[in-house]
XYZ file of C-alpha atoms in Angstrom:
632
model
C 119.918 66.335 4.297
C 118.955 68.430 7.482
C 117.333 65.028 9.153
C 119.738 63.051 8.634
C 122.270 65.830 9.789
C 119.995 66.199 13.214
C 120.314 62.879 13.982
C 123.553 62.053 13.955
C 123.788 65.076 16.771
C 121.879 64.141 18.832
C 123.515 60.017 18.856
C 126.732 62.087 19.394
C 126.362 64.399 22.556
C 124.234 61.398 23.636
C 127.350 59.334 23.492
C 129.777 62.021 24.873
C 127.623 62.847 27.716
C 127.900 59.792 29.103
C 131.298 58.935 29.066
C 132.228 62.374 30.248
C 130.241 62.606 33.590
C 129.978 58.686 34.693
C 133.444 57.498 33.754
C 135.226 60.605 35.555
C 133.136 60.713 38.271
C 133.257 57.058 38.570
C 137.133 56.951 39.590
C 136.965 59.409 41.501
C 134.241 58.203 43.438
C 137.093 55.441 43.866
C 139.696 56.792 44.709
C 138.758 59.122 47.029
C 137.310 56.553 49.043
C 140.931 54.669 48.616
C 142.356 57.748 50.323
C 140.000 57.525 52.481
C 140.378 55.208 53.972
C 144.161 54.791 53.682
C 143.814 58.303 55.829
C 141.894 56.455 58.417
C 143.476 53.666 58.792
C 146.916 55.345 58.977
C 145.581 57.205 62.088
C 144.417 54.914 63.742
C 146.870 51.778 63.014
C 149.830 54.758 63.830
C 149.059 57.671 65.176
C 146.501 57.399 67.845
C 147.905 53.737 69.057
C 151.287 55.440 69.251
C 149.554 57.807 71.498
C 147.850 56.348 73.345
C 150.764 53.322 74.185
C 153.783 56.156 75.130
C 150.370 58.435 77.164
C 150.018 54.858 79.146
C 153.730 54.643 79.235
C 154.047 58.344 81.304
C 150.951 57.522 83.658
C 152.025 53.579 85.321
C 156.102 55.500 85.657
C 154.351 58.584 87.441
C 153.166 58.358 91.601
C 149.894 60.393 92.756
C 151.312 61.181 95.892
C 154.387 62.218 94.481
C 152.701 64.379 92.255
C 150.349 65.885 94.864
C 153.509 66.605 96.982
C 154.919 68.595 94.250
C 151.183 71.295 93.409
C 151.225 71.673 97.343
C 155.248 72.678 97.896
C 155.739 74.126 94.146
C 159.460 72.829 95.192
C 161.211 70.291 92.771
C 163.509 68.080 93.207
C 166.500 65.824 91.190
C 163.479 63.274 90.932
C 161.191 65.623 89.541
C 164.332 66.531 87.099
C 165.246 62.884 85.666
C 161.357 62.214 84.948
C 161.430 65.706 82.987
C 164.511 65.083 81.811
C 162.723 61.548 80.286
C 159.947 63.305 78.922
C 161.502 65.322 76.755
C 164.031 62.159 75.340
C 160.470 60.948 74.856
C 159.230 63.664 72.529
C 162.418 64.088 70.988
C 163.129 60.516 69.970
C 159.194 59.906 69.124
C 156.455 61.819 66.369
C 155.307 63.246 69.827
C 155.162 67.042 70.083
C 154.199 67.659 74.211
C 154.101 65.436 77.465
C 152.659 67.987 80.103
C 151.135 66.108 82.963
C 147.862 68.335 84.562
C 145.121 68.554 87.562
C 142.276 69.622 85.537
C 140.172 72.755 87.699
C 137.563 74.890 86.903
C 138.445 77.082 84.060
C 141.720 74.908 82.708
C 144.290 73.579 84.269
C 147.776 73.608 87.220
C 151.035 72.059 85.706
C 152.891 69.663 87.009
C 155.086 68.869 84.493
C 155.599 70.563 80.929
C 158.394 69.412 77.898
C 157.886 72.354 76.081
C 161.362 74.152 75.806
C 159.876 77.499 74.328
C 159.808 80.531 76.539
C 156.334 80.236 77.061
C 156.283 76.701 78.838
C 154.618 76.294 81.645
C 156.405 75.637 85.050
C 155.186 74.294 88.208
C 151.740 75.244 89.855
C 151.066 77.759 86.550
C 148.154 77.571 85.469
C 146.493 77.989 82.388
C 143.308 79.105 81.202
C 141.093 77.419 79.097
C 139.997 78.886 75.949
C 137.034 78.492 73.952
C 138.911 77.292 70.378
C 141.715 76.654 71.631
C 140.611 73.944 73.632
C 137.642 71.508 73.799
C 135.762 72.594 76.776
C 133.125 70.201 76.534
C 135.987 68.054 77.823
C 136.730 70.095 81.276
C 134.357 68.503 82.978
C 134.783 65.084 82.512
C 137.993 65.325 83.327
C 137.780 67.531 86.829
C 135.570 64.472 87.053
C 138.448 62.449 86.381
C 137.050 60.612 83.784
C 139.122 58.386 81.065
C 138.978 60.202 77.341
C 139.090 58.578 74.592
C 142.061 60.245 71.889
C 140.515 62.950 69.909
C 141.817 64.635 67.344
C 141.346 69.153 67.154
C 141.990 71.964 65.314
C 143.180 75.113 66.754
C 144.635 78.248 65.427
C 147.432 78.133 68.381
C 149.055 74.821 67.719
C 147.221 73.507 64.474
C 145.869 69.617 63.899
C 146.469 67.955 66.913
C 145.580 64.290 68.696
C 145.196 64.408 72.374
C 145.778 61.278 74.606
C 145.040 62.017 78.364
C 145.679 59.458 80.847
C 144.865 59.349 84.317
C 147.044 58.198 87.469
C 145.702 57.106 89.930
C 146.012 57.328 93.560
C 145.542 54.345 95.866
C 142.017 55.481 96.154
C 141.405 54.847 92.447
C 140.389 58.353 92.314
C 141.978 61.087 89.697
C 145.610 62.866 90.961
C 146.413 64.814 88.023
C 146.129 63.110 83.866
C 149.180 62.111 81.697
C 149.021 64.492 78.483
C 150.028 63.493 75.303
C 149.682 66.065 71.995
C 149.968 64.496 68.860
C 151.326 66.889 65.645
C 148.239 66.409 62.703
C 149.176 68.763 59.922
C 151.856 66.887 58.820
C 148.767 64.563 57.420
C 145.984 66.162 57.155
C 149.082 67.664 55.083
C 149.519 64.768 52.818
C 145.895 64.204 52.494
C 145.139 67.922 50.989
C 147.790 66.826 48.313
C 146.115 63.363 47.304
C 142.437 64.476 47.565
C 144.407 67.973 45.256
C 145.729 65.055 43.218
C 142.528 63.397 42.655
C 141.735 66.918 41.383
C 143.432 67.236 39.505
C 143.303 62.643 38.091
C 139.532 63.889 37.207
C 140.609 66.470 35.428
C 142.924 65.230 32.853
C 140.630 62.139 32.222
C 138.179 64.977 31.850
C 140.551 65.916 29.472
C 141.923 62.941 27.478
C 137.752 62.414 27.280
C 137.161 65.342 25.233
C 139.535 64.468 23.254
C 139.479 61.020 22.399
C 136.093 61.731 21.801
C 135.824 64.109 19.186
C 138.923 62.395 17.955
C 136.266 59.881 17.800
C 133.549 61.834 16.363
C 135.721 62.849 13.889
C 136.194 59.560 12.555
C 133.210 57.851 12.473
C 130.699 60.768 12.361
C 131.806 64.208 11.054
C 134.079 63.302 7.937
C 131.864 59.828 6.870
C 128.991 62.675 7.059
C 130.835 65.402 4.989
C 131.576 62.469 2.076
C 127.739 61.540 1.310
C 126.769 65.166 1.215
C 129.648 65.779 -1.773
C 128.535 62.108 -3.014
C 125.296 63.383 -2.688
C 126.208 66.797 -5.114
C 127.464 64.980 -7.585
C 124.725 63.108 -8.050
C 121.859 65.290 -7.254
C 123.457 68.943 -7.839
C 121.933 71.804 -6.262
C 120.968 69.957 -3.583
C 123.382 71.436 -1.467
C 124.509 75.104 -1.843
C 128.389 75.881 -3.022
C 129.478 78.455 -0.355
C 129.045 74.822 1.577
C 131.167 72.340 -1.133
C 133.901 75.397 -0.526
C 134.056 75.243 2.777
C 134.211 70.620 2.925
C 136.843 71.265 0.410
C 138.549 74.123 1.912
C 139.279 71.735 4.937
C 136.163 73.333 7.068
C 134.331 69.822 7.328
C 132.410 70.247 11.243
C 129.958 73.744 9.180
C 126.615 71.449 10.028
C 127.165 71.386 13.326
C 127.237 74.932 14.846
C 129.786 73.390 18.425
C 131.969 72.213 15.472
C 132.787 74.992 13.904
C 132.763 77.067 17.336
C 135.217 74.442 18.361
C 137.138 74.401 15.234
C 137.799 78.605 14.868
C 138.691 78.360 19.102
C 141.735 76.554 18.049
C 142.156 78.697 14.826
C 142.169 81.395 17.357
C 144.212 79.981 19.736
C 147.172 79.523 17.816
C 146.730 83.113 16.558
C 146.557 84.756 20.224
C 149.194 82.088 21.794
C 152.099 84.645 21.068
C 150.576 87.559 22.568
C 149.094 85.896 25.732
C 152.402 83.899 26.749
C 153.514 87.808 26.412
C 150.492 88.843 29.021
C 151.308 86.450 31.424
C 155.180 86.903 31.653
C 153.898 90.696 31.849
C 152.135 89.638 35.031
C 154.526 87.219 36.928
C 156.992 90.343 37.199
C 154.311 92.215 38.732
C 153.171 89.965 40.672
C 156.668 89.090 41.625
C 157.654 93.342 41.938
C 154.427 93.152 44.388
C 155.064 90.396 46.262
C 159.055 91.413 47.052
C 156.829 94.953 48.977
C 154.632 92.902 50.915
C 157.079 91.371 52.496
C 159.369 94.443 52.774
C 156.156 96.377 54.198
C 155.628 93.252 56.219
C 158.463 92.973 58.516
C 158.082 97.380 59.458
C 158.455 96.365 62.093
C 162.597 95.295 61.992
C 163.373 98.286 60.417
C 163.532 102.105 60.143
C 159.902 103.385 58.520
C 161.859 104.949 55.965
C 164.182 102.575 54.894
C 161.693 99.823 54.770
C 159.011 101.866 53.207
C 162.385 102.643 50.405
C 163.502 99.303 49.960
C 159.007 97.197 48.980
C 158.168 100.173 46.608
C 161.570 100.232 44.750
C 160.868 97.392 42.463
C 157.472 98.644 42.100
C 158.919 102.098 40.988
C 160.918 99.951 38.054
C 158.135 97.535 37.052
C 155.582 100.655 36.477
C 158.290 102.696 35.371
C 157.339 105.115 38.505
C 159.362 108.590 38.745
C 157.905 109.375 42.349
C 155.326 107.738 45.087
C 154.142 110.411 47.547
C 152.404 110.261 51.186
C 150.272 113.280 51.938
C 148.248 113.184 55.324
C 144.989 115.695 54.711
C 145.354 118.788 57.433
C 141.675 119.277 57.408
C 141.416 121.755 59.890
C 144.545 123.793 58.401
C 143.307 123.531 55.211
C 146.664 121.630 53.772
C 148.152 118.149 53.265
C 151.230 117.855 55.480
C 153.850 114.815 52.727
C 155.208 112.163 55.543
C 157.022 109.453 53.418
C 158.103 110.183 49.271
C 159.819 108.062 47.728
C 162.082 109.214 44.882
C 164.895 109.022 42.241
C 166.142 112.543 41.941
C 165.912 115.000 44.279
C 166.697 113.404 48.360
C 164.307 113.038 50.599
C 164.362 115.782 53.358
C 165.000 118.341 49.881
C 161.361 116.786 48.926
C 158.789 117.216 52.501
C 156.454 119.367 52.246
C 153.691 120.651 52.519
C 150.505 121.235 49.931
C 147.843 124.440 49.960
C 144.817 122.564 49.624
C 144.293 125.435 45.487
C 141.400 124.670 43.311
C 142.706 122.192 41.482
C 142.919 119.486 45.103
C 139.698 120.943 46.538
C 138.230 118.897 43.092
C 140.184 115.856 43.978
C 139.589 116.141 47.382
C 135.552 115.637 46.356
C 136.039 112.508 44.276
C 139.135 110.834 46.734
C 136.876 111.431 49.585
C 134.136 109.401 48.226
C 136.685 106.617 47.333
C 137.426 107.393 44.018
C 140.374 106.811 42.144
C 142.246 109.423 39.300
C 143.749 108.179 36.392
C 145.477 110.710 34.649
C 147.122 112.295 31.654
C 149.184 115.317 32.678
C 148.542 117.024 28.741
C 145.162 116.555 28.574
C 143.662 117.527 31.931
C 141.696 120.939 32.546
C 144.087 123.887 31.858
C 143.809 124.946 35.487
C 145.023 121.208 37.349
C 147.989 120.303 34.397
C 148.960 123.726 35.208
C 149.108 122.621 38.908
C 150.544 119.679 38.199
C 153.368 120.191 35.539
C 155.202 122.587 38.738
C 156.435 119.442 40.193
C 157.379 117.996 36.777
C 153.491 115.751 36.776
C 153.532 114.226 33.090
C 151.011 110.800 34.259
C 149.583 110.377 37.838
C 147.406 107.752 39.834
C 145.936 109.285 43.166
C 144.246 107.148 45.704
C 143.027 108.261 49.435
C 143.713 106.486 52.198
C 140.478 106.099 54.998
C 141.367 105.218 58.447
C 138.536 103.594 60.817
C 135.922 105.528 57.736
C 137.464 108.001 57.787
C 139.119 110.289 54.491
C 142.838 110.470 56.085
C 144.892 111.122 52.647
C 146.189 109.984 49.622
C 149.229 108.485 47.626
C 150.286 109.771 44.333
C 151.872 107.553 42.159
C 153.641 109.480 39.589
C 155.434 109.375 35.690
C 157.456 111.938 35.239
C 158.767 110.755 31.377
C 155.792 110.263 29.797
C 152.118 111.036 29.054
C 150.074 108.562 29.468
C 146.612 106.086 31.047
C 148.149 104.269 33.421
C 146.374 100.579 31.398
C 144.490 98.261 33.403
C 146.953 95.362 34.160
C 148.734 98.209 35.846
C 146.484 99.839 38.125
C 145.589 96.694 39.117
C 149.424 96.444 40.916
C 149.433 100.297 42.115
C 145.769 99.788 43.616
C 147.389 97.370 46.014
C 150.809 99.319 45.742
C 148.724 102.110 47.590
C 146.713 100.927 49.924
C 149.960 98.127 51.047
C 151.605 102.082 51.180
C 149.088 103.393 53.349
C 148.669 100.216 55.992
C 152.138 100.897 56.562
C 152.029 104.325 56.232
C 148.971 104.453 59.426
C 150.427 101.150 61.292
C 153.623 102.682 61.429
C 151.756 106.454 62.840
C 149.940 103.935 65.278
C 152.647 101.822 66.727
C 154.361 105.560 67.583
C 151.458 106.938 69.194
C 150.876 103.480 71.588
C 154.401 103.484 72.158
C 153.509 106.957 73.368
C 149.981 106.095 74.858
C 153.025 103.085 76.570
C 154.923 105.049 77.453
C 152.619 107.400 79.198
C 150.816 104.092 81.277
C 153.933 102.792 82.646
C 154.994 106.324 84.088
C 151.816 105.859 85.863
C 152.591 102.768 87.938
C 156.558 102.488 87.892
C 157.348 104.020 91.132
C 160.181 107.252 89.949
C 162.878 106.248 92.867
C 162.756 102.287 93.024
C 162.223 101.696 89.844
C 158.992 98.860 90.832
C 155.783 99.071 90.678
C 153.851 101.514 93.098
C 151.001 101.395 95.367
C 148.626 102.556 92.727
C 148.689 99.665 90.521
C 148.910 97.364 93.495
C 145.243 99.015 94.237
C 144.272 98.882 90.630
C 144.949 95.039 90.402
C 144.052 94.100 94.149
C 140.346 92.826 92.936
C 140.971 90.715 90.039
C 143.813 88.484 91.728
C 140.822 87.658 94.304
C 138.969 88.045 91.183
C 140.861 85.658 89.537
C 142.039 83.284 92.296
C 139.084 82.715 93.843
C 137.506 80.416 90.222
C 140.081 78.130 90.536
C 140.592 78.078 94.288
C 143.841 78.781 94.221
C 146.508 79.802 96.766
C 147.304 83.223 97.853
C 150.153 84.538 99.537
C 151.703 88.367 100.761
C 153.479 89.636 102.152
C 154.060 93.276 104.379
C 157.964 94.311 104.566
C 159.400 96.932 106.350
C 162.834 98.585 106.065
C 164.006 98.561 109.771
C 165.038 101.298 111.429
C 164.865 103.162 108.364
C 164.179 106.653 109.795
C 167.709 106.827 112.344
C 169.156 105.332 108.914
C 167.884 108.975 107.585
C 169.225 110.444 110.560
C 172.670 109.513 110.445
C 173.274 109.361 106.564
C 171.235 111.776 104.787
C 168.328 111.891 102.791
C 170.227 110.864 99.614
C 171.735 107.973 101.531
C 168.972 106.586 102.502
C 167.137 107.156 98.575
C 170.136 104.711 97.929
C 169.426 103.156 100.635
C 165.361 102.166 98.703
C 167.286 101.854 94.998
C 169.044 99.020 96.455
C 166.683 96.870 99.125
C 164.170 97.390 96.155
C 166.322 96.012 93.174
C 167.160 93.777 95.685
C 164.056 92.510 96.400
C 162.874 92.190 92.719
C 165.383 90.397 91.818
C 164.451 87.262 94.508
C 160.935 87.498 93.100
C 161.327 84.845 89.938
C 157.765 84.012 88.859
C 156.548 86.705 87.093
C 153.023 86.314 87.761
C 154.127 87.398 91.394
C 154.835 91.369 92.175
C 156.857 93.856 94.285
C 155.663 97.305 95.239
C 156.241 100.015 97.467
C 153.471 100.805 99.784
C 154.499 103.981 101.348
C 157.750 105.187 102.797
C 160.305 102.116 103.581
C 157.196 100.026 103.542
C 157.176 97.261 100.303
C 153.792 94.776 99.528
C 154.276 91.653 97.614
C 151.374 89.559 95.916
C 152.012 85.866 95.728
C 149.568 84.517 93.265
C 149.398 80.108 93.437
C 151.304 80.170 96.146
C 150.604 78.801 99.554
C 152.663 78.574 103.145
C 154.939 76.876 102.182
C 156.239 79.120 98.768
C 155.848 82.001 101.077
C 157.894 81.006 104.345
C 160.598 80.165 101.662
C 160.540 83.213 99.918
C 159.991 85.512 102.818
C 163.372 83.865 103.640
C 165.354 84.738 100.834
C 163.616 88.156 101.021
C 165.433 88.404 104.742
C 168.818 86.693 104.022
C 169.336 89.087 100.538
C 168.785 92.150 102.245
C 171.386 91.142 104.290
C 173.737 90.283 102.055
C 173.522 93.616 100.577
C 175.943 94.433 103.641
C 174.770 98.864 103.507
C 176.427 99.641 107.100
C 173.773 100.747 109.902
C 175.360 101.683 112.859
C 171.610 102.578 114.198
C 169.867 99.552 113.414
C 169.460 97.188 117.673
C 169.485 93.710 114.599
C 172.130 93.840 112.771
C 175.253 96.528 111.693
C 173.746 96.602 108.247
C 170.652 97.092 106.892
C 168.322 94.579 107.824
C 164.087 93.729 107.008
C 161.304 92.744 109.004
C 158.424 90.999 106.964
C 154.752 89.432 108.234
C 153.451 86.386 106.123
C 149.730 85.680 105.870
C 147.921 82.485 102.689
C 144.646 81.661 102.165
C 142.642 80.178 99.667
C 141.422 82.783 97.194
C 137.842 82.781 98.268
C 134.682 85.132 96.570
C 133.833 86.473 99.921
C 137.945 87.632 100.843
C 138.880 91.054 100.200
C 142.075 92.401 99.317
C 142.133 94.411 103.065
C 142.146 91.154 104.996
C 145.340 90.020 103.134
C 147.463 93.049 103.910
C 145.584 93.647 107.454
C 146.689 89.928 108.144
C 150.865 90.708 107.188
C 150.626 94.546 108.806
C 149.548 91.816 112.068
C 152.463 89.900 111.454
C 154.879 92.580 110.568
C 154.275 94.601 113.580
C 155.228 91.355 115.628
C 158.113 90.853 113.793
C 159.158 94.460 114.617
C 158.159 93.899 118.337
C 160.200 90.499 118.375
C 164.121 92.229 117.819
C 163.307 92.564 113.517
C 165.572 91.183 111.260
C 162.656 88.010 111.020
C 159.020 87.040 109.591
C 156.161 86.283 111.092
C 153.553 84.093 109.692
C 149.854 83.444 110.272
C 147.421 81.413 108.170
C 144.400 84.325 106.477
């Protein structure tokens, strides 16, 4: 009998394994190949062809000489605006994410057109630095040489998965003036691919399940039942061959007792029915805890948009209700003073302002610190604690408590206490996991708030260092500390730099005539006018000293500098600040010295300042209320 049973087992195991392994994997492999081919075909026939077609159309409609002129003058005309509107219309009417035209240089690209309509859009002449991760740096040398680049897909942390096509715009001599580039977002199709592959995985799992159930059914019908019938028949004709215990099992319905694996399966099914209600209750409880934890995470992670105490109260309320907590407190360890300072409290019995307090480091607290400072947690039922610890906590109405340490940069920062004032208990394992997560989120929020406050304070101090107290614009120190970086940055891309020295005409006579109080008002007004006239964020204006100002204009050539100098003179004159001692006009005027040059490592900012100062002297000598220019 045992030999017959072993032979049946071997035969059945072989067939079960063969079906379970081969069929689902063949099905999965076929579906995977078909899905991969379908997605690649879709990318090739739609996304790549459309991006190539759009980039070629855009490139064919742009004039290379006109692009060179835009980059040289940095001035927009009606044709420029019409071209940009056409590109933006193309983006809106197609699946294209961005269309832009740029000239590639060392370390990045200089933009001519950009269809991005957000606040971060790049304007004519703006330089975009290529950073590892956001761009494929291996393409940059080929683009600088003017090579034709095939469409390529790249995953970036900034824009997601992008399909990019660069189409060269040729000059008459077949040199490349710029590239018309098209970015197509691949996030949608990549998401679809993930969903399809996940569905294939589910189908394979479902196939496994169906195969298992079918094989079990077949085994029961063609193997186990006939085998048990055979055992019963043998016991009738040969009493004693089969034990009474085995026969009782067969008659009671447990017909798979001769095979260990079948017996385990049978009992597992029976036990599953007995425990299913308990399992469902635990799942529901876990869902409630996760929902509460998620509500807290959303509230705390939005801390920057609200008052700290309000955000914490909103975040902790669902956790406190779920875990039946009466109070959650955060204490900062003030080691030198030997105390804990309470920095936050959530409680439903006493007003917040009446609860914040300082806790002395007394004997029971000292013991807890030793445990918490090493990263340990304390889950305590006050009734079962030593008397000295229980008495100390009872003063605050605590019956159950969970301590969680807070660490900041590897150092013990403080502790969070989660308290129950109603019931003596230990928090169960499932609740502890939620409370640990709660404590860590809460600690992160508290520490982040403290760091933000310190950062705001430091930033405020830094701003004061670089701002002129009278005029509100940058001071001489700001200019001196940034002058080297400007030359270094522009030298890498061989960009243009323009510098202006500006002086208020006859300002000493203005002070003598109207007084120093009016002189201060005049300086403020002129500084405000100059600052408003400077349009680009990369440009800067600083008070150089007394009534002198210095303007630094990166990526600005002679034409742009001359245009801005004329605006400065006109806008200051239009302020119409009376100045009867001014020989150039009846109002306050300015004189300007201007210089421009192509930045290189051999230059220094002093070269530009000295040349601009020379031109300022000539402007004042020639009658004031004017500018003079000389290239560097």
